[in-house]
Amino acid sequence: MTPAQDETALDSLVPMEQLRERGEAGLDWLVRTLLDFDIALQAGLVIAALLPALIFGQRLRDLIRGQLGPRVPKGLPSRLVYAFAALATPLALLAVISLIWVGLGSFERPRAIVEAAMSLLTAWIVIRAVTLIIRSKFWSAVAFYTAWPVAAMDVFGVLDDVVLQLQAFAIPIGETAEGEPVDFSLFDVLRTLIYFGVLFWLASFAGRTINSRLEKADELSPALRALIGKVIGIALPVVAFLVALQMTGFNLATLAIFSGAIGLGIGLGLQQTVSNFAAGFTLLADESIKPGDAIEVDGTFGWVTDMRARYVAIRTRDGTELLIPNENFIVNGVVNWSKSDQEVRLHAPFGVSYTTKDLREVQRVVVEAAKTVDRVIASRTPVCNLMEYGDSSVNFDLRFWIIDPSNGLSNVRSEVYLAIWDALHEAGVEFPYPQMDVHIKEMPAQPPARTDAG
């Protein structure tokens, strides 16, 4: 039997002999590396640096939190100080390893392992500091799992090879004005995502800062503040995305390729979304409603608490939050109780019995009763009109004015009704209740009595 016949099917698929040789070569390199004096010295010094770092790091952290922390103002300065305190031990370790690096250099000893440890630790400290300042779990995870592998690959010298491989995966997306092809590689995608992540966070921070300043600008109306905030909330992320593409080197003129697909997508499934966006800007521009207004939509009374790009948030007296699409306000309309004037007129219809003799006295009594309710405006006298002679009662309509519709409508109407009830009972006026007279013209004939056969 020949050697070729001795090989099994597994040997033909998996080169076991080559793998064994490479494994032995790797093990031999590892043994020789560990037995090398300079490498062992550097590794031992890096491990030994942990002890003084733990001692001095703890003291430095207590010093920062006890002395410096209470004295800095709240906000970003406070977050920076406490982030520095949280990184006290790694910073102490970096300082000790730096001293080791200087010491080895003074004795002209190799220090590649120490340099790699310094680079990895520096990258970890920077990434950790960023995540502590951002205080967002999502963006912290993105920063850590993006920057740390890049730093590790750079330390071990494989970053250039990885970049070349990512650049090799590219797709053509068009041509320049000079006819040169434009490609967009996987490396460009990753760079764009990283740039956009950083710029989007900066845009969000800038948007929050501007909105907080707008809230303190008393000379601006609430609707104008909401409109400016909405424009900034949409414009800043778009600008961040375009700047990220520009930083990547992406030719923005090639975006025209996607305009047809975007238009088709809007035509097929985004009509309602775009309509709500446009309606939201219209509501803010014409100030038909604004945050703080007391409104009524489809019989539901509440207050406008927030106006977003897609919906308006309304809080009812029950404590529930209604999110009504902006388009509904344009199409169906809305009752704004505080649009231009806080004074609104309410109605309290009621009826009295036909046995009542002096109807003018009824009018006078209920008007005086309405005046006793605190929320009824004293400067605008209530009016009571005789409306009709109903089936069971003489019907009146009491009309009164209030100046605070945001405090509720049903509650003040209830107080007025209670005052009317008390006043009319004291005046001896009777409240009617529906009555029905049944006249029987003829009694039906009685059926003959049935007898038992048995």
Coordinates of C-alpha atoms in Angstrom, one line a residue:
M1 CA 0.0 0.0 0.0
T2 CA 1.4 3.4 -1.0
P3 CA 1.6 6.4 1.3
A4 CA -1.1 8.1 -0.7
Q5 CA -3.4 5.1 0.1
D6 CA -2.5 5.4 3.8
E7 CA -4.2 8.9 4.0
T8 CA -7.8 8.9 5.2
A9 CA -10.6 11.2 3.9
L10 CA -10.1 13.3 7.0
D11 CA -6.4 13.8 6.2
S12 CA -7.3 15.1 2.7
L13 CA -9.8 17.6 4.1
V14 CA -7.8 18.8 7.2
P15 CA -4.0 19.0 6.9
M16 CA -3.3 17.5 10.3
E17 CA 0.4 17.3 9.8
Q18 CA 0.7 21.0 8.9
L19 CA -1.4 21.9 11.9
R20 CA 0.8 19.9 14.2
E21 CA 3.9 21.5 12.9
R22 CA 2.5 25.0 13.3
G23 CA 1.3 24.1 16.9
E24 CA 4.8 22.9 17.8
A25 CA 6.3 26.0 16.3
G26 CA 3.9 28.3 18.3
L27 CA 4.6 26.4 21.5
D28 CA 8.3 26.7 21.0
W29 CA 8.0 30.5 20.4
L30 CA 5.9 30.8 23.5
V31 CA 8.4 28.9 25.7
R32 CA 11.4 30.9 24.3
T33 CA 9.5 34.2 24.8
L34 CA 8.6 33.4 28.4
L35 CA 12.1 32.3 29.2
D36 CA 13.5 35.6 27.8
F37 CA 14.8 37.7 30.6
D38 CA 13.8 41.1 29.3
I39 CA 10.2 40.0 28.5
A40 CA 9.8 38.3 31.9
L41 CA 11.2 41.4 33.6
Q42 CA 8.8 43.7 31.8
A43 CA 5.8 41.5 32.5
G44 CA 6.8 41.1 36.2
L45 CA 7.2 44.9 36.6
V46 CA 3.8 45.6 35.0
I47 CA 2.1 43.1 37.3
A48 CA 4.0 44.5 40.3
A49 CA 2.8 48.0 39.5
L50 CA -0.7 46.9 40.5
L51 CA 0.1 47.0 44.2
P52 CA 1.1 50.7 44.5
A53 CA -1.6 51.7 42.1
L54 CA -4.3 50.1 44.3
I55 CA -2.9 51.9 47.4
F56 CA -2.4 55.4 46.0
G57 CA -5.5 55.1 43.7
Q58 CA -7.8 54.6 46.7
R59 CA -6.3 57.6 48.5
L60 CA -6.6 59.8 45.4
R61 CA -10.2 58.8 44.9
D62 CA -11.1 59.6 48.5
L63 CA -9.3 63.0 48.3
I64 CA -11.1 64.0 45.1
R65 CA -14.6 63.0 46.3
G66 CA -14.1 64.5 49.8
Q67 CA -12.3 67.8 48.9
L68 CA -12.9 68.7 45.3
G69 CA -16.3 67.1 44.6
P70 CA -18.5 69.2 46.9
R71 CA -16.9 72.5 45.6
V72 CA -17.5 72.2 41.9
P73 CA -20.8 73.3 40.4
K74 CA -23.4 70.8 39.2
G75 CA -23.5 69.7 35.6
L76 CA -20.6 68.9 33.3
P77 CA -17.9 70.1 35.8
S78 CA -19.3 67.8 38.5
R79 CA -19.4 64.8 36.0
L80 CA -15.8 65.5 35.0
V81 CA -14.6 65.5 38.6
Y82 CA -16.4 62.3 39.6
A83 CA -15.3 60.6 36.4
F84 CA -11.7 61.5 37.4
A85 CA -12.3 60.1 40.8
A86 CA -13.7 56.8 39.4
L87 CA -10.5 56.5 37.2
A88 CA -8.1 57.2 40.1
T89 CA -6.8 53.7 40.3
P90 CA -6.2 53.2 36.6
L91 CA -4.5 56.7 36.4
A92 CA -2.3 55.7 39.3
L93 CA -1.4 52.5 37.5
L94 CA -0.6 54.4 34.4
A95 CA 1.6 56.7 36.4
V96 CA 3.5 53.8 37.9
I97 CA 3.9 52.0 34.5
S98 CA 5.2 55.3 33.1
L99 CA 7.9 55.5 35.8
I100 CA 8.8 51.9 34.9
W101 CA 9.1 52.8 31.2
V102 CA 11.4 55.7 32.1
G103 CA 13.5 53.5 34.4
L104 CA 14.0 50.8 31.8
G105 CA 14.9 53.5 29.2
S106 CA 17.5 54.9 31.5
F107 CA 19.2 51.5 31.8
E108 CA 18.8 50.9 28.1
R109 CA 16.7 47.8 28.5
P110 CA 13.9 46.7 26.1
R111 CA 10.5 48.0 27.0
A112 CA 8.1 46.9 24.2
I113 CA 5.8 45.1 26.7
V114 CA 5.6 48.1 28.9
E115 CA 4.8 50.3 26.0
A116 CA 2.0 48.0 24.9
A117 CA 0.6 48.0 28.4
M118 CA 0.7 51.8 28.5
S119 CA -1.1 52.1 25.2
L120 CA -3.8 49.7 26.1
L121 CA -4.3 51.3 29.5
T122 CA -4.4 54.8 28.1
A123 CA -7.0 53.7 25.5
W124 CA -9.1 52.1 28.3
I125 CA -8.9 55.2 30.5
V126 CA -9.9 57.5 27.6
I127 CA -12.8 55.3 26.6
R128 CA -14.0 54.9 30.2
A129 CA -13.8 58.6 30.8
V130 CA -16.0 59.3 27.8
T131 CA -18.6 56.7 28.9
L132 CA -18.7 58.2 32.4
I133 CA -19.2 61.7 31.0
I134 CA -21.9 60.7 28.5
R135 CA -24.0 58.7 31.0
S136 CA -25.8 56.8 28.3
K137 CA -25.7 53.0 28.4
F138 CA -26.1 52.8 24.6
W139 CA -23.5 55.3 23.6
S140 CA -21.2 54.1 26.3
A141 CA -21.4 50.5 25.0
V142 CA -20.9 51.8 21.4
A143 CA -17.8 53.8 22.4
F144 CA -16.3 50.9 24.4
Y145 CA -16.8 48.2 21.8
T146 CA -15.6 50.4 19.0
A147 CA -12.6 52.2 20.4
W148 CA -11.1 49.5 22.5
P149 CA -10.7 46.9 19.7
V150 CA -9.2 49.6 17.5
A151 CA -6.7 50.5 20.2
A152 CA -5.8 46.8 20.8
M153 CA -5.3 46.2 17.1
D154 CA -3.1 49.3 16.8
V155 CA -1.0 48.2 19.8
F156 CA -0.4 44.7 18.3
G157 CA 0.3 46.1 14.8
V158 CA -2.6 44.5 12.9
L159 CA -4.7 47.6 12.4
D160 CA -3.3 48.5 9.0
D161 CA -4.0 45.0 7.7
V162 CA -7.6 45.1 9.0
V163 CA -8.1 48.5 7.4
L164 CA -6.9 47.2 4.0
Q165 CA -9.3 44.3 4.2
L166 CA -12.3 46.6 5.0
Q167 CA -11.3 48.9 2.2
A168 CA -11.3 45.9 -0.2
F169 CA -15.1 45.4 0.4
A170 CA -16.5 48.3 -1.6
I171 CA -19.5 48.8 -3.9
P172 CA -19.7 51.4 -6.7
I173 CA -22.3 54.1 -6.0
G174 CA -21.7 56.5 -9.0
E175 CA -19.3 58.7 -10.8
T176 CA -17.9 62.1 -10.2
A177 CA -18.4 65.1 -12.6
E178 CA -15.1 64.1 -14.1
G179 CA -16.3 60.6 -14.8
E180 CA -14.2 58.9 -12.1
P181 CA -15.9 56.0 -10.3
V182 CA -17.0 56.5 -6.7
D183 CA -16.9 53.6 -4.3
F184 CA -18.1 53.2 -0.8
S185 CA -16.3 50.6 1.2
L186 CA -17.1 48.9 4.5
F187 CA -14.3 50.9 6.1
D188 CA -16.2 54.1 4.9
V189 CA -19.4 52.8 6.5
L190 CA -17.7 52.2 9.8
R191 CA -16.0 55.6 9.7
T192 CA -19.3 57.3 8.9
L193 CA -21.1 55.5 11.8
I194 CA -18.3 56.6 14.2
Y195 CA -18.3 60.2 13.0
F196 CA -22.1 60.3 13.1
G197 CA -22.2 58.8 16.6
V198 CA -19.9 61.5 17.9
L199 CA -21.5 64.3 16.0
F200 CA -25.0 63.1 16.9
W201 CA -24.1 63.2 20.6
L202 CA -22.7 66.7 20.2
A203 CA -25.8 67.8 18.3
S204 CA -28.1 66.3 21.1
F205 CA -26.1 68.1 23.7
A206 CA -26.2 71.3 21.8
G207 CA -30.0 70.9 21.2
R208 CA -30.6 70.3 25.0
T209 CA -28.5 73.4 25.8
I210 CA -30.4 75.6 23.3
N211 CA -33.8 74.3 24.5
S212 CA -32.9 75.1 28.1
R213 CA -31.9 78.6 27.1
L214 CA -35.1 79.0 25.1
E215 CA -37.2 78.0 28.1
K216 CA -35.7 80.9 30.0
A217 CA -36.4 83.4 27.2
D218 CA -39.5 85.2 28.5
E219 CA -39.7 87.5 25.4
L220 CA -40.4 84.5 23.2
S221 CA -43.9 83.0 23.1
P222 CA -44.4 79.3 24.0
A223 CA -45.3 78.4 20.4
L224 CA -42.2 80.2 19.0
R225 CA -40.0 78.4 21.5
A226 CA -41.6 75.0 20.6
L227 CA -41.2 75.8 16.9
I228 CA -37.5 76.7 17.3
G229 CA -36.9 73.6 19.4
K230 CA -38.5 71.4 16.8
V231 CA -36.5 72.9 13.9
I232 CA -33.3 72.5 15.9
G233 CA -34.2 68.9 16.8
I234 CA -34.6 68.0 13.1
A235 CA -31.9 70.2 11.6
L236 CA -29.0 69.2 13.9
P237 CA -29.1 65.4 13.3
V238 CA -29.4 66.0 9.6
V239 CA -26.4 68.4 9.7
A240 CA -24.5 65.8 11.8
F241 CA -25.2 63.1 9.2
L242 CA -24.1 65.2 6.3
V243 CA -20.9 66.4 8.1
A244 CA -20.1 62.7 8.9
L245 CA -20.4 61.8 5.2
Q246 CA -18.3 64.8 4.2
M247 CA -15.6 63.8 6.8
T248 CA -15.6 60.3 5.3
G249 CA -15.0 61.8 1.8
F250 CA -18.4 60.8 0.5
N251 CA -19.4 62.8 -2.6
L252 CA -22.8 64.3 -1.6
A253 CA -23.7 64.8 -5.2
T254 CA -24.1 61.0 -5.5
L255 CA -27.0 61.2 -3.1
A256 CA -29.2 62.2 -6.0
I257 CA -29.1 58.5 -6.9
F258 CA -31.3 57.7 -3.9
S259 CA -33.8 60.5 -4.4
G260 CA -36.1 58.3 -6.5
A261 CA -36.0 55.5 -3.9
I262 CA -36.7 58.0 -1.1
G263 CA -39.6 59.6 -3.0
L264 CA -41.1 56.1 -3.7
G265 CA -40.8 55.2 -0.1
I266 CA -42.6 58.4 0.9
G267 CA -45.3 57.8 -1.7
L268 CA -45.9 54.3 -0.5
G269 CA -45.8 54.3 3.2
L270 CA -44.8 57.7 4.7
Q271 CA -47.7 59.9 3.7
Q272 CA -49.2 60.0 7.1
T273 CA -45.8 60.7 8.8
V274 CA -44.9 63.5 6.5
S275 CA -48.4 64.9 6.9
N276 CA -48.1 64.9 10.6
F277 CA -44.7 66.6 10.4
A278 CA -46.1 69.4 8.1
A279 CA -49.2 69.8 10.4
G280 CA -46.9 70.1 13.4
F281 CA -45.0 73.0 11.9
T282 CA -48.3 74.6 10.8
L283 CA -49.7 74.4 14.3
L284 CA -46.7 76.1 15.7
A285 CA -46.4 78.7 13.0
D286 CA -50.0 80.0 13.2
E287 CA -50.0 79.5 17.0
S288 CA -53.5 77.9 16.9
I289 CA -52.5 75.9 19.9
K290 CA -49.4 76.1 22.1
P291 CA -48.1 74.4 25.2
G292 CA -50.2 75.3 28.3
D293 CA -53.4 75.8 26.3
A294 CA -56.7 74.3 27.7
I295 CA -58.3 72.5 24.7
E296 CA -61.1 70.1 24.0
V297 CA -60.7 67.4 21.3
D298 CA -63.6 65.1 20.5
G299 CA -65.2 65.8 23.8
T300 CA -62.0 65.3 25.8
F301 CA -60.8 68.2 27.9
G302 CA -57.1 68.6 28.8
W303 CA -54.0 70.8 28.6
V304 CA -51.3 70.8 26.0
T305 CA -48.1 69.6 27.7
D306 CA -45.8 69.1 24.7
M307 CA -45.8 69.5 21.0
R308 CA -43.7 67.0 19.1
A309 CA -42.9 66.6 15.4
R310 CA -45.6 63.9 15.0
Y311 CA -48.1 64.4 17.8
V312 CA -49.4 66.8 20.5
A313 CA -49.4 65.5 24.1
I314 CA -52.6 66.4 26.1
R315 CA -52.9 65.7 29.8
T316 CA -56.5 65.2 31.0
R317 CA -57.9 65.9 34.4
D318 CA -57.8 62.1 35.0
G319 CA -54.0 62.2 34.8
T320 CA -53.9 60.3 31.5
E321 CA -51.7 61.5 28.6
L322 CA -53.2 61.5 25.2
L323 CA -50.9 61.5 22.1
I324 CA -53.0 63.0 19.3
P325 CA -51.5 63.1 15.7
N326 CA -50.9 66.7 14.5
E327 CA -53.0 66.0 11.4
N328 CA -56.2 65.6 13.5
F329 CA -56.0 69.2 14.7
I330 CA -55.9 70.4 11.1
V331 CA -58.6 68.1 9.7
N332 CA -61.0 67.7 12.6
G333 CA -60.5 71.0 14.4
V334 CA -60.1 71.7 18.1
V335 CA -61.8 73.8 20.8
N336 CA -59.2 76.1 22.3
W337 CA -60.5 77.5 25.6
S338 CA -57.5 79.8 26.0
K339 CA -56.6 80.8 22.4
S340 CA -56.8 84.6 22.7
D341 CA -58.7 85.3 25.8
Q342 CA -58.9 83.4 29.1
E343 CA -62.5 84.6 29.8
V344 CA -65.0 82.0 28.6
R345 CA -68.7 81.6 29.0
L346 CA -70.3 78.5 30.3
H347 CA -74.0 77.3 30.3
A348 CA -76.0 75.7 33.1
P349 CA -79.5 74.8 31.8
F350 CA -82.2 73.8 34.3
G351 CA -85.9 73.7 34.7
V352 CA -88.6 74.5 37.2
S353 CA -92.1 73.2 37.8
Y354 CA -95.1 74.7 36.1
T355 CA -96.5 75.5 39.6
T356 CA -94.0 78.3 39.9
K357 CA -95.7 81.7 39.8
D358 CA -92.9 84.2 39.6
L359 CA -90.4 83.2 36.9
R360 CA -88.6 86.6 37.2
E361 CA -87.9 85.8 40.8
V362 CA -86.4 82.5 39.6
Q363 CA -84.0 84.4 37.3
R364 CA -83.0 86.8 40.1
V365 CA -82.4 83.9 42.6
V366 CA -80.2 81.8 40.3
V367 CA -78.1 84.8 39.2
E368 CA -77.4 85.7 42.8
A369 CA -76.6 82.1 43.5
A370 CA -74.1 82.0 40.6
K371 CA -72.3 85.0 42.0
T372 CA -71.5 83.2 45.2
V373 CA -69.2 80.7 43.3
D374 CA -65.6 81.8 43.7
R375 CA -64.5 81.1 40.1
V376 CA -67.4 83.0 38.5
I377 CA -66.2 86.4 37.4
A378 CA -67.9 89.1 39.5
S379 CA -67.3 91.9 36.9
R380 CA -69.4 90.1 34.3
T381 CA -72.9 89.5 35.7
P382 CA -74.4 86.1 35.0
V383 CA -77.5 86.1 32.8
C384 CA -80.5 83.7 33.1
N385 CA -82.8 83.4 30.1
L386 CA -86.1 81.7 29.7
M387 CA -85.6 79.3 26.9
E388 CA -88.9 77.3 26.4
Y389 CA -92.0 75.8 27.9
G390 CA -91.0 72.2 28.0
D391 CA -93.1 69.0 28.3
S392 CA -92.6 68.8 32.0
S393 CA -90.9 72.0 33.0
V394 CA -90.2 75.7 32.3
N395 CA -86.6 75.6 31.0
F396 CA -84.0 78.3 31.7
D397 CA -80.4 78.7 30.7
L398 CA -77.9 80.3 33.2
R399 CA -74.9 81.8 31.5
F400 CA -71.8 82.8 33.5
W401 CA -68.2 83.7 32.9
I402 CA -64.9 82.3 34.3
I403 CA -61.3 83.4 33.7
D404 CA -59.5 80.1 34.4
P405 CA -60.6 77.4 32.0
S406 CA -57.3 75.5 32.6
N407 CA -58.6 74.7 36.1
G408 CA -61.5 72.7 34.6
L409 CA -65.0 73.2 33.3
S410 CA -67.1 70.5 34.8
N411 CA -66.1 71.3 38.4
V412 CA -67.1 74.9 38.2
R413 CA -70.4 74.0 36.5
S414 CA -71.1 71.5 39.3
E415 CA -70.5 74.3 41.9
V416 CA -73.0 76.5 40.1
Y417 CA -75.6 73.8 39.9
L418 CA -75.2 73.1 43.6
A419 CA -75.7 76.8 44.3
I420 CA -78.8 76.9 42.1
W421 CA -80.2 73.8 44.0
D422 CA -79.7 75.4 47.4
A423 CA -81.1 78.8 46.4
L424 CA -84.2 77.5 44.7
H425 CA -85.0 75.2 47.6
E426 CA -84.7 78.1 50.0
A427 CA -87.1 80.1 47.7
G428 CA -89.6 77.3 47.7
V429 CA -89.3 76.7 44.0
E430 CA -90.1 73.1 43.0
F431 CA -88.0 71.1 40.5
P432 CA -90.1 69.1 38.1
Y433 CA -89.7 65.5 37.2
P434 CA -91.1 63.8 34.2
Q435 CA -94.7 62.7 34.5
M436 CA -97.0 60.7 32.2
D437 CA -100.8 60.4 32.4
V438 CA -102.2 57.2 30.9
H439 CA -106.0 57.3 30.0
I440 CA -107.7 54.0 29.4
K441 CA -110.7 54.4 27.1
E442 CA -111.9 50.8 27.2
M443 CA -111.0 47.8 29.3
P444 CA -110.2 44.7 27.2
A445 CA -112.7 41.9 27.3
Q446 CA -111.9 39.2 29.8
P447 CA -111.3 35.7 28.3
P448 CA -113.7 32.9 29.5
A449 CA -112.5 31.0 32.5
R450 CA -111.0 27.6 31.6
T451 CA -112.4 24.6 33.5
D452 CA -110.6 21.3 34.0
A453 CA -112.0 18.4 32.0
G454 CA -111.7 16.0 34.9

